[in-house]
Amino acid sequence: MEFRHTKGILTDSSTSDPVLDADFIVSAMVTGFAIQRLQSNCDVQFDIAPKEAGDDDAKWQRQLDQLDKVAQAIGDAAKTFLGVQTGNPNVRAGTAVDHRQGAVIVGIYGIAGHERPTTGDIQDPTDALSVGGKVLFDLIKTKDEDPSYQYVGRGAYTGFVDDIGTQEGAHPIGPLSSVRTAIPGNTAAHGTITGWFPRWLPRADDDIWGPRLRYGKSIQEPDSHIGWGIIGGNTAGREPDDRPNPLNATNHADQTSSIMHVLQGMDFLDEGDDVGICGYTHGMIRAIYSAYEHGPSCIPYEITVGHDTTKLSSCLGCSVFMTATGYTPSSIHLGSAESWSPFYGNLSDPYGRYEPAIDLNVMRDLNQRFARYCDDAIRLGLAALPVSRISEQYHASRKGLHDMLGAEFSNDRHVASALFLDALTVHGKDVDRLGRVYAMG
Ligand SMILES: [Zn+2]
């Protein structure tokens, strides 16, 4: 079996629901993530973007209140599980550093003794960069609207690596934009990353494909559905709208993909067909692979580019990967890490700029740490979320997750990380999922 074709992510029962499964898996992850941080005596802060001129004040306040309630519920569950009293360290809601053009997200490799960035470093990292790093940083900033240089659309963050070492050959790496990739069904055959548990792909006849049926197509036709994982795929049933339509798409979802690709510069390394599952590897993750490969004096950065990206925080997928690999994120956002994915191994590369960009042993090593971390965190979260704490509609997902994880982590069976990635292919806002699971109405 190459993919897992089951009704839900967690069980194949006729009553299982992938949306509920995804809600619960993400909630267990976030809760376990918080527990791990508290255990290390660190505060956990989930951020929203600071209020800007022109924002709807009431709406912004509602979002902060919602996040605040969710943070309190997570803190409560975590502390009950840990058997500690209220007080520090704590889980809380906050606002990300106020930023302007050129501000960055920084991954700080604690093991190498780097210090945490100050607010000033995040708003303008120039003083911390090497001479070459500053040149690259300026180039990324200057080409902020140039799709031939980097991806500049919705959610665009460009990664880069600065090498502050003095040894010969030290040089910055980038730009590293988010890219769309194909998730291999058979990871061993794909080259490198063995031991990955099969990813979940709904059966072809499942109702969940309904919104992905292309406008004007019938189910029997070839290419009838948008591939699983593709962002915006659930709008396939609608006609194109009045946005640009560079490839003359016949439906709203393909129009969105073509805008991302043709007009906003996202590379698609999956050759554009709809078979299997698509994932998106963000710039920070690409930067971490490269920083790790090139040594402890390398620092991974991510910079917001384009007009549509305003949050200066790492998504949940990046936050987990960064924490797992030792590059603690400077700010965490509970938004929607739609089809977030690490690299799985060899990439198909029609552009000639991805191979051999990252040593496969580096990928294997860091992915292994990610898998291990997912297992630890999700098990902790599961233990801290007894049925008495969650909405009744999630009881079946809770049991399903418990049963699928099995007794213990094994290097040959990366179940938790696969389930987390599966959950992220069912798109939704993390803060909403947590609100539902914690029964906050
Ligand atoms: Zn991300």
Short mmCIF file of C-alpha atoms and ligand atoms in Angstrom, two decimals, residues 282 302 314-315 318 340, ligand 1:
data_model
loop_
_atom_site.label_atom_id
_atom_site.label_comp_id
_atom_site.label_asym_id
_atom_site.label_seq_id
_atom_site.Cartn_x
_atom_site.Cartn_y
_atom_site.Cartn_z
CA HIS A 282 8.02 26.91 3.54
CA GLU A 302 12.54 34.24 6.92
CA SER A 314 5.83 31.12 12.16
CA CYS A 315 2.93 28.86 11.29
CA CYS A 318 7.20 25.58 10.91
CA TRP A 340 2.54 22.21 5.27
ZN ZN B 1 5.42 28.10 7.90
#
